[in-house]
XYZ file of N, CA and C in Angstrom:
726
model
N 101.194 70.434 118.233
C 100.308 71.207 117.352
C 101.137 71.961 116.317
N 100.743 71.842 115.047
C 101.490 72.481 113.968
C 101.346 73.991 114.036
N 102.389 74.693 113.619
C 102.337 76.146 113.543
C 101.462 76.569 112.377
N 101.080 77.823 112.390
C 100.234 78.368 111.333
C 100.917 78.284 109.976
N 102.178 78.709 109.944
C 102.989 78.642 108.731
C 104.368 78.153 109.126
N 104.860 77.134 108.425
C 106.161 76.566 108.762
C 107.050 76.471 107.542
N 108.331 76.772 107.748
C 109.367 76.548 106.742
C 110.261 75.440 107.276
N 110.417 74.401 106.491
C 111.232 73.264 106.914
C 112.307 72.977 105.869
N 113.521 73.433 106.153
C 114.648 73.164 105.265
C 114.518 73.790 103.889
N 113.918 74.966 103.799
C 113.665 75.586 102.499
C 114.957 76.149 101.913
N 115.287 75.711 100.698
C 116.483 76.179 99.988
C 116.115 76.543 98.559
N 116.856 77.510 98.006
C 116.605 77.952 96.628
C 117.894 78.456 96.016
N 118.151 78.041 94.759
C 119.289 78.519 93.997
C 118.814 79.142 92.699
N 119.556 80.153 92.228
C 119.410 80.650 90.868
C 120.743 80.379 90.179
N 120.765 79.401 89.298
C 122.029 78.985 88.717
C 122.898 78.369 89.795
N 124.110 78.889 89.933
C 125.023 78.374 90.960
C 124.933 79.162 92.262
N 124.117 80.194 92.285
C 124.056 81.059 93.459
C 122.970 80.593 94.426
N 123.363 80.294 95.640
C 122.404 79.899 96.678
C 121.729 81.147 97.235
N 120.411 81.231 97.087
C 119.657 82.395 97.552
C 119.116 82.151 98.957
N 118.581 80.965 99.193
C 118.105 80.580 100.521
C 118.772 79.261 100.895
N 119.199 79.161 102.152
C 119.961 77.996 102.585
C 119.291 77.348 103.800
N 118.562 76.286 103.575
C 118.044 75.444 104.651
C 117.319 76.258 105.725
N 116.330 77.037 105.306
C 115.590 77.881 106.250
C 114.578 77.064 107.041
N 114.578 77.283 108.353
C 113.606 76.670 109.242
C 113.021 77.767 110.128
N 111.701 77.908 110.098
C 111.049 78.927 110.924
C 109.569 78.584 111.047
N 108.948 79.072 112.113
C 107.517 78.862 112.331
C 106.876 80.201 112.668
N 105.738 80.463 112.051
C 104.989 81.696 112.268
C 103.637 81.330 112.870
N 103.257 82.007 113.931
C 101.990 81.726 114.597
C 100.861 82.574 114.008
N 99.652 82.093 114.164
C 98.495 82.864 113.717
C 98.455 84.187 114.484
N 98.237 85.280 113.758
C 98.187 86.592 114.365
C 99.535 87.272 114.479
N 100.609 86.615 114.027
C 101.930 87.245 114.024
C 101.959 88.450 113.092
N 102.797 89.417 113.434
C 103.175 90.484 112.507
C 104.699 90.481 112.505
N 105.254 89.880 111.461
C 106.693 89.611 111.398
C 107.345 90.511 110.360
N 108.425 91.164 110.745
C 109.251 91.919 109.813
C 110.479 91.085 109.472
N 110.728 90.916 108.172
C 111.941 90.245 107.709
C 112.899 91.325 107.241
N 114.057 91.412 107.898
C 115.025 92.464 107.601
C 116.331 91.845 107.130
N 117.166 92.688 106.529
C 118.465 92.250 106.049
C 118.871 93.087 104.858
N 120.145 93.057 104.491
C 120.620 93.825 103.338
C 119.954 93.365 102.036
N 120.143 94.143 100.978
C 119.613 93.757 99.669
C 120.283 92.475 99.179
N 119.507 91.663 98.482
C 120.056 90.489 97.834
C 120.303 89.291 98.715
N 119.678 89.283 99.922
C 119.937 88.154 100.830
C 118.827 87.097 100.789
N 117.812 87.292 99.944
C 116.780 86.271 99.790
C 115.425 86.618 100.360
N 115.233 87.846 100.824
C 113.970 88.208 101.477
C 112.781 88.116 100.512
N 112.931 88.707 99.333
C 111.838 88.677 98.359
C 111.608 87.263 97.846
N 112.672 86.524 97.624
C 112.532 85.137 97.176
C 111.732 84.326 98.184
N 111.995 84.544 99.457
C 111.249 83.832 100.499
C 109.757 84.152 100.419
N 109.415 85.425 100.265
C 107.998 85.780 100.130
C 107.375 85.123 98.911
N 108.078 85.111 97.799
C 107.547 84.524 96.563
C 107.332 83.017 96.722
N 108.169 82.355 97.503
C 107.973 80.924 97.764
C 106.747 80.712 98.644
N 106.582 81.555 99.666
C 105.405 81.433 100.532
C 104.129 81.679 99.737
N 104.189 82.589 98.762
C 103.020 82.926 97.944
C 102.828 81.966 96.768
N 103.672 80.984 96.628
C 103.632 79.994 95.547
C 103.884 80.593 94.172
N 104.556 81.739 94.126
C 105.001 82.279 92.852
C 106.273 81.572 92.388
N 106.993 81.000 93.339
C 108.163 80.183 93.044
C 108.127 78.954 93.940
N 108.853 77.929 93.518
C 108.939 76.708 94.313
C 110.359 76.560 94.861
N 110.516 76.060 96.078
C 111.869 75.827 96.602
C 112.531 74.659 95.872
N 113.843 74.661 95.839
C 114.562 73.523 95.262
C 114.520 72.326 96.202
N 114.461 72.611 97.493
C 114.329 71.547 98.488
C 113.646 72.129 99.711
N 113.152 71.241 100.562
C 112.433 71.689 101.741
C 110.945 71.817 101.474
N 110.223 72.228 102.484
C 108.760 72.255 102.410
C 108.213 73.452 103.187
N 107.140 74.019 102.634
C 106.353 75.028 103.341
C 105.022 74.386 103.700
N 104.555 74.608 104.930
C 103.253 74.092 105.353
C 102.395 75.243 105.855
N 101.119 75.197 105.514
C 100.169 76.243 105.880
C 99.017 75.587 106.621
N 98.817 75.974 107.876
C 97.796 75.352 108.730
C 97.961 73.832 108.775
N 99.200 73.391 108.834
C 99.488 71.973 108.956
C 99.464 71.192 107.662
N 99.142 71.855 106.539
C 99.093 71.165 105.252
C 100.323 71.532 104.425
N 101.136 70.548 104.030
C 102.299 70.837 103.182
C 101.860 71.384 101.824
N 102.617 72.352 101.316
C 102.313 72.899 99.995
C 102.312 71.819 98.924
N 103.124 70.785 99.098
C 103.200 69.721 98.093
C 101.869 69.008 97.916
N 100.956 69.149 98.875
C 99.634 68.527 98.768
C 98.557 69.516 98.341
N 98.945 70.766 98.132
C 97.983 71.810 97.778
C 98.354 72.415 96.430
N 97.359 72.791 95.653
C 97.641 73.468 94.390
C 98.069 74.902 94.669
N 98.854 75.469 93.762
C 99.274 76.859 93.914
C 98.049 77.775 93.962
N 97.038 77.480 93.163
C 95.821 78.295 93.128
C 95.112 78.263 94.483
N 95.039 77.090 95.095
C 94.361 76.969 96.385
C 95.086 77.767 97.461
N 96.415 77.776 97.405
C 97.188 78.529 98.386
C 97.008 80.023 98.173
N 97.134 80.454 96.919
C 97.145 81.885 96.631
C 95.786 82.537 96.868
N 94.705 81.773 96.812
C 93.381 82.326 97.127
C 93.263 82.720 98.591
N 94.127 82.170 99.428
C 94.066 82.431 100.872
C 95.072 83.487 101.313
N 95.874 83.972 100.361
C 96.971 84.880 100.681
C 96.798 86.203 99.942
N 97.083 87.311 100.616
C 97.176 88.612 99.973
C 98.640 88.985 99.822
N 98.999 89.506 98.650
C 100.392 89.860 98.384
C 100.458 91.282 97.867
N 101.333 92.087 98.456
C 101.543 93.474 98.026
C 103.011 93.632 97.660
N 103.248 94.043 96.423
C 104.614 94.189 95.928
C 105.102 95.624 96.117
N 106.391 95.808 95.929
C 106.982 97.134 96.093
C 106.426 98.112 95.062
N 106.249 97.645 93.827
C 105.724 98.494 92.766
C 104.305 98.054 92.431
N 103.295 98.851 92.790
C 101.912 98.439 92.592
C 101.541 98.348 91.111
N 100.731 97.351 90.788
C 100.185 97.194 89.438
C 98.672 97.321 89.556
N 98.126 98.388 88.983
C 96.696 98.661 89.089
C 96.019 98.546 87.726
N 94.716 98.270 87.771
C 93.939 98.168 86.550
C 93.550 99.560 86.050
N 93.266 99.662 84.767
C 92.769 100.905 84.179
C 91.283 101.029 84.510
N 91.023 101.368 85.763
C 89.658 101.458 86.284
C 89.694 102.401 87.486
N 88.537 102.665 88.067
C 88.477 103.547 89.221
C 89.145 102.903 90.432
N 89.459 103.741 91.408
C 89.999 103.234 92.664
C 89.031 102.228 93.276
N 87.735 102.563 93.304
C 86.732 101.655 93.873
C 86.791 100.301 93.182
N 86.800 100.288 91.853
C 86.756 99.019 91.121
C 88.051 98.237 91.249
N 89.173 98.924 91.434
C 90.417 98.202 91.692
C 90.341 97.446 93.010
N 89.822 98.113 94.040
C 89.731 97.470 95.351
C 88.657 96.383 95.347
N 87.581 96.614 94.595
C 86.467 95.658 94.565
C 86.798 94.385 93.796
N 87.841 94.420 92.990
C 88.125 93.296 92.095
C 88.225 91.961 92.833
N 88.979 91.946 93.927
C 89.193 90.670 94.622
C 87.907 90.135 95.245
N 86.974 91.025 95.601
C 85.694 90.583 96.150
C 84.786 90.064 95.042
N 84.785 90.738 93.901
C 83.991 90.247 92.761
C 84.488 88.877 92.326
N 85.800 88.704 92.333
C 86.403 87.431 91.952
C 85.937 86.310 92.871
N 85.643 86.654 94.124
C 85.202 85.663 95.109
C 83.681 85.600 95.232
N 82.965 86.309 94.380
C 81.511 86.209 94.337
C 80.788 86.880 95.487
N 81.385 87.907 96.096
C 80.735 88.619 97.198
C 79.563 89.434 96.660
N 78.412 89.373 97.338
C 77.207 90.080 96.905
C 77.449 91.587 96.872
N 76.719 92.288 96.016
C 77.003 93.694 95.715
C 76.918 94.604 96.934
N 75.914 94.436 97.804
C 75.792 95.314 98.963
C 76.932 95.092 99.953
N 77.265 93.831 100.185
C 78.375 93.516 101.075
C 79.680 94.016 100.470
N 79.815 93.846 99.161
C 81.010 94.313 98.465
C 81.187 95.815 98.654
N 80.127 96.571 98.429
C 80.215 98.030 98.562
C 80.592 98.437 99.985
N 79.974 97.781 100.954
C 80.252 98.093 102.359
C 81.715 97.851 102.694
N 82.239 96.725 102.258
C 83.618 96.371 102.594
C 84.628 97.254 101.862
N 84.354 97.567 100.610
C 85.271 98.423 99.857
C 85.318 99.818 100.454
N 84.157 100.401 100.759
C 84.132 101.752 101.315
C 84.816 101.806 102.681
N 84.633 100.761 103.475
C 85.298 100.701 104.770
C 86.812 100.668 104.604
N 87.283 99.890 103.640
C 88.725 99.792 103.410
C 89.282 101.098 102.853
N 88.517 101.755 101.983
C 88.964 103.040 101.448
C 89.086 104.085 102.549
N 88.155 104.051 103.504
C 88.241 104.986 104.631
C 89.474 104.691 105.486
N 89.736 103.416 105.741
C 90.883 103.044 106.561
C 92.187 103.575 105.959
N 92.285 103.506 104.627
C 93.510 103.914 103.950
C 93.415 105.331 103.391
N 92.389 106.075 103.866
C 92.225 107.484 103.514
C 92.195 107.690 101.999
N 91.413 106.828 101.347
C 91.249 106.884 99.895
C 89.817 107.187 99.482
N 88.925 107.399 100.469
C 87.510 107.542 100.150
C 87.233 108.720 99.224
N 88.004 109.789 99.325
C 87.780 110.940 98.451
C 88.251 110.675 97.023
N 88.997 109.583 96.834
C 89.523 109.238 95.503
C 88.773 108.067 94.882
N 87.656 107.693 95.450
C 86.953 106.480 95.057
C 86.695 106.378 93.557
N 86.294 107.485 92.930
C 85.930 107.451 91.511
C 87.081 107.872 90.594
N 88.216 108.199 91.179
C 89.375 108.607 90.371
C 89.948 107.408 89.621
N 90.434 107.632 88.413
C 91.140 106.578 87.693
C 92.399 106.210 88.462
N 92.603 104.934 88.683
C 93.772 104.486 89.452
C 95.077 104.830 88.757
N 95.035 105.016 87.445
C 96.251 105.295 86.694
C 96.702 106.748 86.836
N 95.899 107.585 87.495
C 96.267 108.995 87.689
C 96.803 109.264 89.099
N 96.956 108.237 89.908
C 97.339 108.425 91.309
C 98.836 108.646 91.471
N 99.191 109.258 92.582
C 100.602 109.356 92.956
C 101.102 107.978 93.392
N 102.416 107.857 93.565
C 102.974 106.567 93.966
C 102.448 106.093 95.306
N 102.349 107.005 96.272
C 101.844 106.631 97.586
C 100.380 106.249 97.551
N 99.578 106.985 96.799
C 98.158 106.659 96.669
C 97.985 105.306 95.993
N 98.768 105.060 94.944
C 98.676 103.780 94.235
C 99.037 102.615 95.155
N 100.049 102.798 95.998
C 100.418 101.719 96.913
C 99.319 101.475 97.933
N 98.658 102.531 98.381
C 97.546 102.349 99.314
C 96.389 101.601 98.659
N 96.139 101.871 97.373
C 95.098 101.123 96.653
C 95.485 99.650 96.545
N 96.745 99.393 96.243
C 97.222 98.012 96.150
C 97.044 97.281 97.477
N 97.345 97.968 98.574
C 97.164 97.360 99.891
C 95.692 97.136 100.192
N 94.857 98.106 99.868
C 93.410 97.959 100.094
C 92.864 96.758 99.337
N 93.314 96.570 98.112
C 92.850 95.437 97.294
C 93.254 94.106 97.918
N 94.435 94.067 98.546
C 94.892 92.829 99.180
C 94.206 92.577 100.511
N 93.822 93.640 101.222
C 93.273 93.491 102.570
C 91.761 93.351 102.595
N 91.066 93.784 101.533
C 89.615 93.930 101.601
C 88.894 92.596 101.782
N 89.477 91.503 101.321
C 88.810 90.203 101.474
C 89.302 89.451 102.712
N 90.034 90.143 103.568
C 90.545 89.588 104.824
C 91.271 88.263 104.570
N 92.427 88.335 103.893
C 93.176 87.103 103.620
C 93.639 86.446 104.911
N 93.871 85.152 104.848
C 94.380 84.439 106.016
C 95.831 84.832 106.310
N 96.549 85.186 105.261
C 97.952 85.551 105.387
C 98.223 86.721 104.458
N 98.867 87.763 104.976
C 99.179 88.952 104.184
C 100.688 89.076 104.073
N 101.186 89.138 102.838
C 102.612 89.248 102.559
C 102.882 90.592 101.894
N 103.939 91.270 102.323
C 104.253 92.589 101.781
C 105.743 92.703 101.517
N 106.089 93.080 100.292
C 107.493 93.205 99.897
C 107.846 94.679 99.758
N 108.479 95.240 100.775
C 108.900 96.638 100.781
C 107.752 97.574 100.372
N 106.604 97.498 101.042
C 105.433 98.252 100.576
C 105.547 99.759 100.729
N 106.508 100.239 101.545
C 106.632 101.684 101.757
C 107.955 102.232 101.237
N 108.682 101.440 100.454
C 109.964 101.920 99.921
C 109.730 103.159 99.067
N 110.520 104.183 99.303
C 110.494 105.425 98.523
C 109.219 106.249 98.698
N 108.428 105.953 99.726
C 107.225 106.747 99.975
C 107.504 107.808 101.030
N 106.735 108.891 100.987
C 106.893 109.970 101.953
C 106.310 109.548 103.304
N 106.689 110.243 104.383
C 106.243 109.852 105.728
C 104.723 109.794 105.884
N 103.983 110.661 105.189
C 102.519 110.654 105.283
C 101.952 109.317 104.816
N 102.385 108.854 103.646
C 101.892 107.576 103.125
C 102.391 106.404 103.950
N 103.626 106.481 104.414
C 104.169 105.413 105.268
C 103.321 105.261 106.523
N 102.963 106.385 107.152
C 102.175 106.347 108.381
C 100.803 105.725 108.147
N 100.145 106.094 107.061
C 98.820 105.536 106.757
C 98.907 104.025 106.563
N 99.905 103.584 105.810
C 100.053 102.157 105.524
C 100.384 101.380 106.790
N 101.300 101.894 107.592
C 101.654 101.198 108.835
C 100.457 101.119 109.781
N 99.708 102.205 109.904
C 98.535 102.191 110.783
C 97.516 101.156 110.311
N 97.321 101.067 108.990
C 96.363 100.102 108.438
C 96.817 98.672 108.692
N 98.102 98.406 108.528
C 98.623 97.057 108.771
C 98.445 96.649 110.226
N 98.756 97.564 111.130
C 98.620 97.243 112.549
C 97.156 97.070 112.945
N 96.265 97.889 112.378
C 94.843 97.759 112.679
C 94.300 96.432 112.162
N 94.693 96.062 110.951
C 94.241 94.793 110.363
C 94.736 93.618 111.194
N 95.977 93.682 111.612
C 96.556 92.620 112.435
C 95.873 92.547 113.798
N 95.603 93.698 114.376
C 94.995 93.759 115.716
C 93.522 93.336 115.693
N 92.759 93.850 114.733
C 91.314 93.641 114.723
C 90.911 92.316 114.082
N 91.634 91.898 113.044
C 91.271 90.660 112.337
C 92.223 89.511 112.625
N 93.280 89.795 113.389
C 94.338 88.815 113.662
C 94.923 88.259 112.354
N 95.017 89.143 111.358
C 95.590 88.746 110.081
C 97.091 88.516 110.246
N 97.529 87.315 109.994
C 98.949 87.001 110.066
C 99.659 87.740 108.943
N 100.674 88.531 109.297
C 101.294 89.454 108.354
C 102.804 89.286 108.370
N 103.387 89.187 107.173
C 104.845 89.119 107.029
C 105.260 90.220 106.081
N 106.107 91.122 106.569
C 106.538 92.261 105.770
C 108.053 92.248 105.617
N 108.511 92.336 104.386
C 109.932 92.528 104.102
C 110.201 94.022 104.094
N 111.215 94.446 104.832
C 111.540 95.863 104.887
C 113.042 96.058 105.079
N 113.585 97.100 104.427
C 114.960 97.506 104.691
C 115.012 98.490 105.857
N 113.854 98.968 106.275
C 113.767 100.045 107.254
C 113.719 99.469 108.670
N 114.838 99.502 109.356
C 114.910 98.930 110.698
C 113.988 99.659 111.660
N 113.767 100.959 111.417
C 112.874 101.734 112.279
C 111.421 101.313 112.067
N 111.077 100.964 110.845
C 109.733 100.460 110.575
C 109.507 99.132 111.308
N 110.489 98.264 111.263
C 110.379 97.001 111.988
C 110.164 97.247 113.479
N 110.878 98.227 114.035
C 110.695 98.572 115.451
C 109.291 99.067 115.735
N 108.750 99.862 114.810
C 107.439 100.481 115.039
C 106.302 99.476 114.998
N 106.346 98.527 114.081
C 105.130 97.744 113.834
C 105.232 96.253 114.127
N 106.435 95.692 114.164
C 106.549 94.226 114.215
C 106.397 93.669 115.622
N 105.778 92.503 115.708
C 105.767 91.724 116.942
C 106.995 90.825 117.024
N 107.435 90.350 115.860
C 108.631 89.519 115.765
C 109.469 90.014 114.594
N 110.772 89.744 114.655
C 111.681 90.165 113.595
C 112.579 88.999 113.217
N 112.760 88.805 111.899
C 113.665 87.782 111.379
C 114.758 88.483 110.579
N 115.999 88.090 110.818
C 117.146 88.699 110.141
C 117.756 87.678 109.190
N 117.719 88.001 107.891
C 118.318 87.148 106.863
C 119.645 87.734 106.418
N 120.609 86.864 106.216
C 121.917 87.276 105.715
C 122.488 86.129 104.890
N 122.839 86.440 103.638
C 123.399 85.422 102.731
C 122.519 84.178 102.670
N 121.189 84.391 102.651
C 120.260 83.281 102.499
C 120.024 82.470 103.747
N 120.636 82.876 104.874
C 120.474 82.130 106.119
C 119.672 82.953 107.131
N 118.884 82.257 107.923
C 118.139 82.913 108.991
C 119.055 83.033 110.204
N 119.579 84.236 110.410
C 120.568 84.461 111.464
C 119.904 84.560 112.827
N 118.772 85.255 112.873
C 118.092 85.443 114.156
C 116.609 85.676 113.905
N 115.775 85.130 114.791
C 114.321 85.282 114.685
C 113.754 85.251 116.095
N 113.205 86.373 116.532
C 112.740 86.447 117.917
C 111.707 87.551 118.057
N 111.119 87.648 119.246
C 110.210 88.750 119.554
C 110.935 90.067 119.337
N 110.196 91.078 118.843
C 110.829 92.338 118.447
C 111.613 92.977 119.594
N 111.040 92.987 120.773
C 111.717 93.624 121.908
C 113.057 92.946 122.180
N 113.055 91.627 122.172
C 114.296 90.880 122.405
C 115.286 91.084 121.262
N 114.764 91.090 120.037
C 115.617 91.250 118.861
C 116.422 92.542 118.943
N 115.751 93.637 119.317
C 116.416 94.940 119.317
C 117.187 95.227 120.610
N 116.742 94.671 121.727
C 117.397 94.995 122.995
C 118.529 94.048 123.346
N 118.415 92.785 122.943
C 119.449 91.820 123.321
C 119.621 90.750 122.232
N 120.083 91.170 121.047
C 120.308 90.188 119.973
C 121.343 89.154 120.382
N 121.131 87.923 119.947
C 122.017 86.832 120.342
C 123.235 86.716 119.431
N 123.075 87.108 118.166
C 124.161 86.948 117.204
C 124.850 88.300 116.984
N 126.181 88.344 117.007
C 126.878 89.626 116.818
C 126.594 90.275 115.469
N 126.251 89.461 114.454
C 125.922 90.035 113.149
C 124.592 90.788 113.219
N 123.673 90.278 114.020
C 122.408 90.990 114.231
C 122.664 92.324 114.915
N 123.465 92.307 115.944
C 123.780 93.540 116.667
C 124.426 94.561 115.744
N 125.322 94.113 114.879
C 125.978 95.018 113.934
C 124.974 95.606 112.955
N 124.062 94.773 112.459
C 123.051 95.249 111.511
C 122.155 96.300 112.156
N 121.746 96.043 113.379
C 120.886 96.994 114.101
C 121.588 98.340 114.272
N 122.898 98.309 114.492
C 123.664 99.539 114.678
C 123.919 100.262 113.354
N 123.634 99.595 112.228
C 123.852 100.218 110.933
C 125.193 99.893 110.308
N 125.902 98.938 110.893
C 127.198 98.532 110.331
C 126.989 97.697 109.067
N 127.977 97.672 108.211
C 127.937 96.828 107.012
C 128.178 95.372 107.431
N 127.250 94.500 107.072
C 127.387 93.093 107.457
C 127.335 92.177 106.220
N 127.682 92.716 105.072
C 127.611 91.933 103.841
C 128.665 90.841 103.847
């Protein structure tokens, strides 16, 4: 039986620099995976390939047993929610920013309102519903970006450093929402994070990338308690592994 999401020999170069090197991994439905590693090792590039924002130079990604080569980028991206490190919001109210993805999918107005208000409550944004999104703080804006990605219950949720540079209050709200979405909807979630403590708090599985290679990928408890690769152990301890 095919895995929910599979990477088979995925490689990517920018010029002469190899960013990803022959990556092989399988993600199960309902996974909450943290991808960790130093800056510049290919974590964001991997997310962009999964989201079809970029194509690998070689190898294949498969989603629910279907290779990306047989699917249009548009068809893939309609099934995926993506949250970037720096949120980009529309010049509209918080409510209308979150509602956008539902309107795009033709959700009826009453159902749309119900789902948006529920998501705003989850992310503690309900009091800001009518506020212009362009007047929000960085943490509030990131929560709106996450709400917009989660409100249509994507099959796969991808997040690139969604809590970088945010205060503990906003980090806690976002982490709680991600875990609730994963638990209640079984939304398969992949989060790139530099924060090893965040990976410990929320991930079911952890993948460690270094120099474009997948060094270790295992259940979170095993990853942190008994890493198999000495480079993983060094990274967990905070040593420089560049």
